[in-house]
Coordinates of C-alpha atoms and ligand atoms in Angstrom, one line a residue:
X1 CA 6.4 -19.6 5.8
X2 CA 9.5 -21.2 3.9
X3 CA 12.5 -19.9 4.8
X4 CA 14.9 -18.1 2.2
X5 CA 18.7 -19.6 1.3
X6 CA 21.3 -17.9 0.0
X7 CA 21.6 -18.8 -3.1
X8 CA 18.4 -16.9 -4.0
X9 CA 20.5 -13.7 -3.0
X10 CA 22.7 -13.9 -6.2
X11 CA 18.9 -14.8 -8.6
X12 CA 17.5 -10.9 -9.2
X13 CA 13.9 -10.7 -9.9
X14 CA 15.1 -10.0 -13.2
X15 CA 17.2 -12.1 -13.0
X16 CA 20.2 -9.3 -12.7
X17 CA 19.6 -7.1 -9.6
X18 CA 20.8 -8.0 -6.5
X19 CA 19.8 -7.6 -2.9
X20 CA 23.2 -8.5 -1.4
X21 CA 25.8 -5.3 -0.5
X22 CA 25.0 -2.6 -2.8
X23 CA 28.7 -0.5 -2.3
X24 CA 31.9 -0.2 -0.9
X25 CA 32.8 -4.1 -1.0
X26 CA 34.0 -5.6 -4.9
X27 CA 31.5 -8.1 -6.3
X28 CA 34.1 -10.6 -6.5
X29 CA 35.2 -10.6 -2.6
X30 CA 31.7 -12.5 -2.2
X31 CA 29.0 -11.7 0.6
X32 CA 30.4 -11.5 3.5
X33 CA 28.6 -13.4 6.5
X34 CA 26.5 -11.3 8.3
X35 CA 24.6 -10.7 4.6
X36 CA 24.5 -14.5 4.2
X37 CA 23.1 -14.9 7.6
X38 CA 20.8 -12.1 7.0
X39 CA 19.1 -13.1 4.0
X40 CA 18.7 -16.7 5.4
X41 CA 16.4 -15.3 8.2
X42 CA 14.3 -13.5 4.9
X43 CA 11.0 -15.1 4.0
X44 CA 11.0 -15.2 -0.3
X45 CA 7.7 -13.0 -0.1
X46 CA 9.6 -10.2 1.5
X47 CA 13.1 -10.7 -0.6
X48 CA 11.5 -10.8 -3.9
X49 CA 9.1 -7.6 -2.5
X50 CA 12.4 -5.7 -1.9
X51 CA 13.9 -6.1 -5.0
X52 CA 11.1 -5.0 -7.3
X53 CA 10.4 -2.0 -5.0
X54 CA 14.3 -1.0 -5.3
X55 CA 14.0 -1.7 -9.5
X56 CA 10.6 0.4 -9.7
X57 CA 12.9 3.0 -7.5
X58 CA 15.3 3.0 -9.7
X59 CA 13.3 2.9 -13.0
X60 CA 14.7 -0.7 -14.1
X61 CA 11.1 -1.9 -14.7
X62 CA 7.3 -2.0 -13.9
X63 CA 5.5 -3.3 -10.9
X64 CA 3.7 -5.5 -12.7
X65 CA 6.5 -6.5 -15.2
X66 CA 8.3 -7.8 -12.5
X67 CA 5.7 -9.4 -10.4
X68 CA 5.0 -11.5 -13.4
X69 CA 8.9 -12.5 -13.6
X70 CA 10.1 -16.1 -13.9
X71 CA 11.2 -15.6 -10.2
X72 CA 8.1 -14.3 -9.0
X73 CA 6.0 -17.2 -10.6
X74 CA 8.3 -19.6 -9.1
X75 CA 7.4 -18.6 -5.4
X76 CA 4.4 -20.5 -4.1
X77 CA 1.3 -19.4 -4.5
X78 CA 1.3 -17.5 -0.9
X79 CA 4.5 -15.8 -1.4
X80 CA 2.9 -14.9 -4.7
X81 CA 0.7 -13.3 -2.9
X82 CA 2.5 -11.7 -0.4
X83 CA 5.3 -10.4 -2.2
X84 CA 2.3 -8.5 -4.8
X85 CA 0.3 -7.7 -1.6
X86 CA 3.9 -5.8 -0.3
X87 CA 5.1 -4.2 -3.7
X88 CA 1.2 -3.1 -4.9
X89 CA 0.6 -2.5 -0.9
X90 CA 3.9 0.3 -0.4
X91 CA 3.9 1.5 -4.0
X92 CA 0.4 3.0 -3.1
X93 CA 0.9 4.2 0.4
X94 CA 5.0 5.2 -0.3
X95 CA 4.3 8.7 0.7
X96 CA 2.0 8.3 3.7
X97 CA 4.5 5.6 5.2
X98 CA 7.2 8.0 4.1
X99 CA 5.8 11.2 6.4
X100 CA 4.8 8.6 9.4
X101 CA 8.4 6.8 9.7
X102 CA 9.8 11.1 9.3
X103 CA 8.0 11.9 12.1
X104 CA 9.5 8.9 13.9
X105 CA 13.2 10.0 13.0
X106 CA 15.5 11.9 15.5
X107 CA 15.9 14.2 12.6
X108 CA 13.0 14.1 10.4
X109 CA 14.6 16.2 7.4
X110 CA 17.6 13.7 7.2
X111 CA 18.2 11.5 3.8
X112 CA 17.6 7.9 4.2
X113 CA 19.8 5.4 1.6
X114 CA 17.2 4.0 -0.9
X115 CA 17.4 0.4 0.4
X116 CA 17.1 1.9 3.8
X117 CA 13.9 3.5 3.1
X118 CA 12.4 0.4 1.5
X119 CA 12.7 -1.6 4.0
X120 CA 11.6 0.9 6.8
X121 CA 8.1 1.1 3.9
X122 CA 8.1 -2.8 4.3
X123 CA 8.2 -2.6 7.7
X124 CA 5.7 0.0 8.2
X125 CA 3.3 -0.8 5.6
X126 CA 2.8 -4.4 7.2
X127 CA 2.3 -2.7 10.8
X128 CA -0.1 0.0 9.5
X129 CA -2.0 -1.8 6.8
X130 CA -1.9 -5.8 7.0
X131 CA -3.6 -7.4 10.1
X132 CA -2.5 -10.8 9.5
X133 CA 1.4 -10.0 9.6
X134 CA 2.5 -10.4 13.2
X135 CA 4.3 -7.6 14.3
X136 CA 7.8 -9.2 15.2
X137 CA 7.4 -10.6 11.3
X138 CA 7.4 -7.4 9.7
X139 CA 10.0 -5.6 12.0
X140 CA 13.0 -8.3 12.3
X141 CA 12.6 -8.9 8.4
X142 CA 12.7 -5.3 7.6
X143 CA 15.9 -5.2 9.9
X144 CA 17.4 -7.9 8.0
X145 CA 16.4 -6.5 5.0
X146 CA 18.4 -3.8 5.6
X147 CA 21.7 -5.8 6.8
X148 CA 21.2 -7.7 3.8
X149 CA 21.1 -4.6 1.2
X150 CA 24.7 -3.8 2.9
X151 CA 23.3 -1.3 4.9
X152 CA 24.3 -2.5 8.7
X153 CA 24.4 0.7 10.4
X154 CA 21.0 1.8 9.9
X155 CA 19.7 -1.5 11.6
X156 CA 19.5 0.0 14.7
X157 CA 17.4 2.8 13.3
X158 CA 14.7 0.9 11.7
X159 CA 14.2 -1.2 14.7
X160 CA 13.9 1.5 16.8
X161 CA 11.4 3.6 14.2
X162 CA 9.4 0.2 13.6
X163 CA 8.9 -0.6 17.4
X164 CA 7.1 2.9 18.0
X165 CA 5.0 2.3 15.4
X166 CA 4.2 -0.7 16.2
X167 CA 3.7 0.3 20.2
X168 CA 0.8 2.3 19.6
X169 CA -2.5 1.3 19.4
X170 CA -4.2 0.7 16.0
X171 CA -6.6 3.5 17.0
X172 CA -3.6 5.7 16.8
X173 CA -2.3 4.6 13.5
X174 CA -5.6 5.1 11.8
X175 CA -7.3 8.5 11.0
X176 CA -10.0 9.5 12.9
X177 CA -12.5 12.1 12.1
X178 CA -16.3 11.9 11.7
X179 CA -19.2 10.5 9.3
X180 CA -19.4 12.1 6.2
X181 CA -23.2 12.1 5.5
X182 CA -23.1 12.3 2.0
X183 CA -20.6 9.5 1.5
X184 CA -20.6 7.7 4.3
X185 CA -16.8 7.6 4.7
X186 CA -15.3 8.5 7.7
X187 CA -13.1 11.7 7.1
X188 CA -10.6 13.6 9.3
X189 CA -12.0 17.1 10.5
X190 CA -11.0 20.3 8.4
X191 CA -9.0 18.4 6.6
X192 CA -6.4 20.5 4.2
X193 CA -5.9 19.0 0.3
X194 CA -2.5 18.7 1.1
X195 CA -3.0 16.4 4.3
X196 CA -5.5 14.4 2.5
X197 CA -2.6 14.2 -0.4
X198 CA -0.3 12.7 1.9
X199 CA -3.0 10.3 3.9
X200 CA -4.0 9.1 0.8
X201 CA -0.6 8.6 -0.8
X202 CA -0.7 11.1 -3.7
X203 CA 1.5 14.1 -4.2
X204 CA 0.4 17.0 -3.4
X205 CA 0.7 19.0 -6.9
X206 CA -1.1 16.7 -8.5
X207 CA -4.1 15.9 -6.0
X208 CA -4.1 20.2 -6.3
X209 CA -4.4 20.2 -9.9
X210 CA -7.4 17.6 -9.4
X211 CA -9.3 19.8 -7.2
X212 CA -8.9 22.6 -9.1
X213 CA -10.4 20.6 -12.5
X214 CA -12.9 18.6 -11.1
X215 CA -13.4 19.4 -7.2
X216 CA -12.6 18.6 -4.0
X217 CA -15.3 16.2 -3.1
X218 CA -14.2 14.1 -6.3
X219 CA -10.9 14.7 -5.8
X220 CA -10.9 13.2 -2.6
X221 CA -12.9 10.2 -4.2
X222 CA -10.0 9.0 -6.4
X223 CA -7.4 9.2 -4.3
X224 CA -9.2 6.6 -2.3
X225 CA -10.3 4.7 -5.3
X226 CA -6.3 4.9 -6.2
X227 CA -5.3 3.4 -3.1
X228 CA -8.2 -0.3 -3.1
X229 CA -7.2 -2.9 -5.5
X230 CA -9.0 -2.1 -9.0
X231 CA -12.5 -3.1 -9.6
X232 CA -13.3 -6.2 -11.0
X233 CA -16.0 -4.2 -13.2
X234 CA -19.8 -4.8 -13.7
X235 CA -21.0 -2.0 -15.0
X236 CA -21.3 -4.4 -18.1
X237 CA -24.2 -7.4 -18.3
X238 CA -22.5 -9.2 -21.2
X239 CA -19.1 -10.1 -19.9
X240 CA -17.6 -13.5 -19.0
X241 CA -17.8 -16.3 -21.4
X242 CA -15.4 -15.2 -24.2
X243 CA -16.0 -11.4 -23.3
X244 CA -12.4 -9.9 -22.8
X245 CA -11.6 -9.3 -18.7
X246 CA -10.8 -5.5 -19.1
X247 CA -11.8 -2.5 -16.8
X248 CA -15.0 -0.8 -17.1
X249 CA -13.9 2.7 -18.3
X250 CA -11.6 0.8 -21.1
X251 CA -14.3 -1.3 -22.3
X252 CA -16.7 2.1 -21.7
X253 CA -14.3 3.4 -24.5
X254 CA -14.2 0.6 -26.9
X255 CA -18.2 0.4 -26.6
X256 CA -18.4 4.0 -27.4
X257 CA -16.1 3.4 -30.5
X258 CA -17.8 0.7 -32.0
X259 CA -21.5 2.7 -31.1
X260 CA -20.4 5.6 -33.1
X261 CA -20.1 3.9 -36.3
X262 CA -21.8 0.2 -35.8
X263 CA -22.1 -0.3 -40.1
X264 CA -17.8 0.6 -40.6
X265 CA -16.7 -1.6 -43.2
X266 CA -12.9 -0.4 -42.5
X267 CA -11.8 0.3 -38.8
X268 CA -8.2 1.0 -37.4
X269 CA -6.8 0.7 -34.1
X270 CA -3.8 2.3 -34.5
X271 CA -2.5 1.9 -30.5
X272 CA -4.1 -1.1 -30.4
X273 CA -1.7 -3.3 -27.8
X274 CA -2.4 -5.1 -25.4
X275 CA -5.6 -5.5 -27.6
X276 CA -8.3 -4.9 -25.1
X277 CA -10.5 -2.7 -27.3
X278 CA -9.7 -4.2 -30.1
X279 CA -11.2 -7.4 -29.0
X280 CA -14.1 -5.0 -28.2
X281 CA -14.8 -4.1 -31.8
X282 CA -13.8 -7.4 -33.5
X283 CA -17.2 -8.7 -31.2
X284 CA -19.0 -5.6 -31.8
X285 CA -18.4 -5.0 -35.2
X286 CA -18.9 -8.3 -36.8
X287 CA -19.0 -7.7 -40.8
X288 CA -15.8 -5.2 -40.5
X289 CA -11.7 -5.5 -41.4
X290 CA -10.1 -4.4 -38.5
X291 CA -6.4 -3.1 -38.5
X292 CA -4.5 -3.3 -35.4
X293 CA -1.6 -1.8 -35.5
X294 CA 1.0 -0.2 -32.3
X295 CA 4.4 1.2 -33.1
X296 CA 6.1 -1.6 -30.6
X297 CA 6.9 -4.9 -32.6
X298 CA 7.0 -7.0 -29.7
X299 CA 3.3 -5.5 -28.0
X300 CA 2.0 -5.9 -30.9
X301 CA 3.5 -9.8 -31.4
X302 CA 1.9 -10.1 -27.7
X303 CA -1.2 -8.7 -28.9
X304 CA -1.8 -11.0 -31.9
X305 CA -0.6 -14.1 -29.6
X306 CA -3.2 -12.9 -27.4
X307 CA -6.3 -12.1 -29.6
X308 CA -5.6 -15.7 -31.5
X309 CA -7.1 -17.2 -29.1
X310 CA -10.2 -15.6 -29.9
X311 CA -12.7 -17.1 -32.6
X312 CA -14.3 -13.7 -33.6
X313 CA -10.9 -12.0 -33.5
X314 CA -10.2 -14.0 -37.1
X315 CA -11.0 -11.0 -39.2
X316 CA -8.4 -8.7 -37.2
X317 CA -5.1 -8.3 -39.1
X318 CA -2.4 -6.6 -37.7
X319 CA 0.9 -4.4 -38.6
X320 CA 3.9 -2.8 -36.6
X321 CA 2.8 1.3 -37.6
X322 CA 3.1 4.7 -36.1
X323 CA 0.4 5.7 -36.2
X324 CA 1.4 9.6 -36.7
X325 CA 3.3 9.1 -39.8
X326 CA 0.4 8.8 -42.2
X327 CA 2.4 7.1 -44.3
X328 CA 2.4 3.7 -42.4
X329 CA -0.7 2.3 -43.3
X330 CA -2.4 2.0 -46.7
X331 CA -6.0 3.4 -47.5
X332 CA -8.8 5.3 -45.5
X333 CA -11.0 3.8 -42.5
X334 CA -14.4 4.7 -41.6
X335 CA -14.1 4.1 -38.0
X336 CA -10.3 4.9 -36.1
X337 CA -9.9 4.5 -32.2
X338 CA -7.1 6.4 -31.5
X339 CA -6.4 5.3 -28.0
X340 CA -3.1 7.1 -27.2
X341 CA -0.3 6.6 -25.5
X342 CA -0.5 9.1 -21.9
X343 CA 0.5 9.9 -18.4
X344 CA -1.8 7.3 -16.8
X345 CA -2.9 9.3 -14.0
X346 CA -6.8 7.5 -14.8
X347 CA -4.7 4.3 -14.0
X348 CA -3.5 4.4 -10.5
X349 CA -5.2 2.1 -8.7
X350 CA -3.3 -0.8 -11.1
X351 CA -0.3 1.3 -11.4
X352 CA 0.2 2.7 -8.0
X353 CA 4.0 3.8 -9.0
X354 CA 3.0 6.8 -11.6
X355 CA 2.7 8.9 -9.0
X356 CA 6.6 8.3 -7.5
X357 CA 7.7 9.1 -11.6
X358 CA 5.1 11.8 -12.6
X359 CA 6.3 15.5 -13.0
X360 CA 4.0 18.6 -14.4
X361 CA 6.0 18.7 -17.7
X362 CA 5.3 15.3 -18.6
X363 CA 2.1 16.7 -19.6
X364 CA 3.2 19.0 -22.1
X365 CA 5.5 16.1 -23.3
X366 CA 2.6 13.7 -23.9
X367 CA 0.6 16.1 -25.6
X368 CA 3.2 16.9 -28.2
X369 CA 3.4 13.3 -29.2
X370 CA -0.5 12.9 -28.2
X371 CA -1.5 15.6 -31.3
X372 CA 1.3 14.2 -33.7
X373 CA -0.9 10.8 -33.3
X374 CA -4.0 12.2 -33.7
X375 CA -3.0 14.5 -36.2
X376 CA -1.6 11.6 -38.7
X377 CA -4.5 9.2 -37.7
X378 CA -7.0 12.0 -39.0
X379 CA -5.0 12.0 -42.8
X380 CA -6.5 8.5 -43.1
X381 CA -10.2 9.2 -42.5
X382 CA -12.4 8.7 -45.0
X383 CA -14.5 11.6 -45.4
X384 CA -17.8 11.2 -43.1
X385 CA -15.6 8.7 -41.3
X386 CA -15.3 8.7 -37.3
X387 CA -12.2 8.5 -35.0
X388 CA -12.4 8.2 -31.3
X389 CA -9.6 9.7 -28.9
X390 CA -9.0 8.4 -25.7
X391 CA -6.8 8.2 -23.3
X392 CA -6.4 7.2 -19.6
X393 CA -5.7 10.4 -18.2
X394 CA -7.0 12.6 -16.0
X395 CA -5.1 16.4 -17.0
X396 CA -6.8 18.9 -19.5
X397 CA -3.3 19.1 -21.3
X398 CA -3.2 15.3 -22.9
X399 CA -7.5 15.3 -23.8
X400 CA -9.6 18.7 -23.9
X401 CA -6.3 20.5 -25.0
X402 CA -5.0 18.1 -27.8
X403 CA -8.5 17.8 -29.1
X404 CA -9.0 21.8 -29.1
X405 CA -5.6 21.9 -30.7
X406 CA -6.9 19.7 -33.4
X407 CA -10.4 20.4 -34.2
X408 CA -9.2 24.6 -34.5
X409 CA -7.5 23.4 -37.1
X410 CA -10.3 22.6 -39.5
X411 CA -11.6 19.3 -41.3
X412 CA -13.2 17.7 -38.5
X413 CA -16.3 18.2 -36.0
X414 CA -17.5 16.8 -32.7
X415 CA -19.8 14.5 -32.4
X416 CA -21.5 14.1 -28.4
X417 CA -20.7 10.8 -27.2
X418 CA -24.0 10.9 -25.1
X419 CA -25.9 10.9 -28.2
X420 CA -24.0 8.1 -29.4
X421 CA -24.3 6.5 -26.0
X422 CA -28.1 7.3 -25.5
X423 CA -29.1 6.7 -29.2
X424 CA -27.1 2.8 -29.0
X425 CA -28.1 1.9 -25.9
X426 CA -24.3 1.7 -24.5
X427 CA -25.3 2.0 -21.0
X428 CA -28.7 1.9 -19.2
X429 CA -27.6 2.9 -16.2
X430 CA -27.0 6.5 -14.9
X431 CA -24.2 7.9 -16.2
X432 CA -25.1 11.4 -16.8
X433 CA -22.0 12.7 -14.6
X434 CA -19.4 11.4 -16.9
X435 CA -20.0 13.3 -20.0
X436 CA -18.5 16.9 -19.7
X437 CA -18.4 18.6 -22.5
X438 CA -19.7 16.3 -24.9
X439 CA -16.7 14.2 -24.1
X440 CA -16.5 10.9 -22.1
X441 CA -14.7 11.8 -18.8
X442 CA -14.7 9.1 -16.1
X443 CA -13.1 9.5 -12.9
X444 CA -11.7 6.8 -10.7
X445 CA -13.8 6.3 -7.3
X446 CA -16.8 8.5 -9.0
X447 CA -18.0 6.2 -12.0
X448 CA -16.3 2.9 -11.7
X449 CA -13.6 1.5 -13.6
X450 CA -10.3 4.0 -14.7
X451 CA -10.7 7.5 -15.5
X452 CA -11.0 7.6 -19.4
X453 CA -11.6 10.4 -21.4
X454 CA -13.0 9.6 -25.1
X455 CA -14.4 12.4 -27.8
X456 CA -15.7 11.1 -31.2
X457 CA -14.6 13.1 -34.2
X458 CA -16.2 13.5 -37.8
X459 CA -14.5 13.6 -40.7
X460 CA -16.8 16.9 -42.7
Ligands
SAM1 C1 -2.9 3.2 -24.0 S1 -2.0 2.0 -24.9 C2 -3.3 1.3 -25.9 C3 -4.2 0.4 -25.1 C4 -5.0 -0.4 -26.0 N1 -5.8 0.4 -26.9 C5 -6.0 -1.4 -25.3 O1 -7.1 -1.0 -25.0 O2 -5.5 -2.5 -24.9 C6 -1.1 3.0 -26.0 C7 -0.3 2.1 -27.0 O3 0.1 3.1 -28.0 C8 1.4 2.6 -28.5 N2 2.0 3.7 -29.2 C9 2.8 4.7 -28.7 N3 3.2 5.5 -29.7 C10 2.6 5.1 -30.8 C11 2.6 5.6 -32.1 N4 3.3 6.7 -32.5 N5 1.9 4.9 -33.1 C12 1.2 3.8 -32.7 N6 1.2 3.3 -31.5 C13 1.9 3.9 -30.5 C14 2.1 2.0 -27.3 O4 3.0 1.1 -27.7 C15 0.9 1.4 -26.5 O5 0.8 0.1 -26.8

């Protein structure tokens, strides 16, 4: 692997942040020497890794955001690679390496600096999880990692924490447990929620609030499917060719959209970017206008740029509307997908760092703004018209509880998406598990594909 100068110290991933001294020395005295040696003995995979997992940490941008930056695509294509592999890799196990390198600390309750803690995650995610990182690799760079973030003093430390971890055998770094018959995984004997939480990476609240909604057993089953690479999907024959590359739940939605009204003359998408489902009714739904509108000028510019390059996408127009003023777009539409903005917590397997940001009142938060949506969407409904609301979430609060919210108040009925689903021939296959309710509800590691949940609404 090519070897990192210094001058890439001073290039941030986005092109601001730094990985040279955080504190106590002025920018303008320069790096000192010991930092300039340091990052020269850092490969580009592990620098760039760094820097993205100390922006996620600090809320300066998205994994994937930055691992699509104009540095990042200027690595080669292993470092590519590597440096995803490292960020996707610790931003999915943060908290199990977190409680591994505690119980490796002389005082387990002490407060690591952030920088220090990333690169002790680096370290220990390579040992625990990558077999083709040799050990001294992923120990010395973490150590220089950390004399490179300014953080000298602690080099000591993570040596010392990453050379027990790395001592014992792998045997001892895995879980062991026993066959489960059913499944065939191997799980850990009486095994609490809360220490399959932390094995699997989630927090603990959350994993709880799973359980208690859909059951242990399932519960279990997405935290694993959170923590593998997201499916490539197949749970559709016609795909490829100039099908749209989306995951299965998404496209599950979109199908289910253009199913429950397949003669609409006017549709709207009103969150329509990045465009996936839209692309999904533009093919589906060949003889309609369809609107695609977001309230973000520039996803929506990305959007257009993106469905352009699709022939049957011609008849799509699009317009920068939010969507819960009712005011923003002219005349009614026999078909609406309403596929709102949420929490994400369907998502986690692509978008491991939700869980580091999440807390309970977001819920309530998204819901406010979730019914405002769905509620101005509704206004433009032509009477006998259907919407479809979706979102990628897994919590009662931002899908059973906004639709409840808005159905009590009068105009509009349910309509079960199985019988839109049996009656169109959506799917073939089995699939009986994900409706609940009348409502879609997929769950990650379960069905395949994102946890979605989708209910179709009928203008009376
Ligand atoms: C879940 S994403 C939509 C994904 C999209 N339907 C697809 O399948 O590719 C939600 C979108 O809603 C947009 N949004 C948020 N608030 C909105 C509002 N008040 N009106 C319209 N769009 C909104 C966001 O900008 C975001 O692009």
């Amino acid at each position: 692997m090519k070897k990192q100068g210094a001058g890439l110290r001073d290039q941030g991933v986005d092109g601001t942040a730094k990985v040279g001294p955080a504190r106590k020395r002025p920018v303008s005295a320069g790096p000192t020497a010991s930092v300039e040696a340091a990052v020269a003995k850092i490969t580009p995979a592990r620098l760039a890794a760094f820097e993205i997992l100390k922006l996620v940490g600090e809320n300066k941008g998205h994994s994937d955001e930055l691992l699509h930056s104009a540095r990042v695509d200027g690595l080669s294509p292993e470092d590519r690679n590597l440096t995803t592999a490292l960020v996707m890799g610790v931003l999915r196990w943060q908290i199990a390496l977190d409680a591994r390198v505690r119980g490796l600390l002389q005082r387990p309750e002490q407060r690591l600096a952030e920088p220090v803690a990333i690169a002790l995650r680096l370290g220990a995610f390579q040992l625990l999880h990558l077999d083709k990182i040799p050990a001294h690799a992923a120990l010395s760079e973490s150590v220089e990692l950390c004399r490179a973030a300014g953080e000298p003093h602690a080099t000591g430390m993570v040596n010392a924490v990453l050379r027990k971890l790395a001592a014992k055998p792998t045997s001892q770094n895995r879980d062991v447990g026993h066959p489960d018959l059913r499944s065939g995984r191997t799980v850990p004997l009486h095994e609490s929620v809360a220490a399959f939480a932390e094995r699997l990476g989630h927090p603990r609240w959350l994993v709880e609030r799973w359980v208690a909604a859909y059951g242990r057993e399932a519960a279990l089953m997405i935290c694993e499917a959170d923590q593998r690479e997201p499916a490539k999907g197949g749970m559709f024959v016609e795909r490829g060719g100039d099908w749209p590359v989306m995951d299965d739940g998404s496209r599950l939605v979109a199908e289910i959209a253009a199913a429950a009204m397949p003669e609409a003359k006017r549709v709207w998408d009103c969150c329509a970017a990045p465009g996936g489902k839209t692309l999904i009714l533009a093919k589906r739904l060949g003889s309609a206008e369809i609107v695609a509108s977001d309230v973000s000028a520039k996803r929506l510019a990305q959007t257009e740029a993106r469905l352009r390059r699709y022939a049957y996408a011609e008849r799509v127009g699009f317009s920068v509307a939010d969507a819960a003023d009712a005011k923003s777009v002219t005349g009614e539409f026999d078909l609406i997908l309403c596929d709102v903005p949420c929490s994400g917590t369907g998502t986690m397997a692509g978008n491991p760092e939700i869980r580091h940001r999440l807390k309970v009142e977001e819920f309530v938060r998204q819901a406010e703004r979730q019914r405002s949506i769905l509620t101005g969407a509704l206004k433009r409904l032509a009477p006998g018209g259907r919407l479809v609301y979706s979102t990628c979430s897994l919590e009662a609060e931002e899908c059973e509880g906004v639709v409840d919210a808005v159905v009590g108040a009068g105009g509009v009925v349910r309509v079960p998406v199985d019988g839109v689903m049996v009656e169109r021939g959506v799917l073939s296959g089995e699939m009986g598990s994900a409706v609940r309710d009348g409502a879609l509800r997929t769950l990650p590691g379960v069905h395949g594909g994102d946890g979605f949940y989708a209910v179709i609404l009928e203008r009376a």
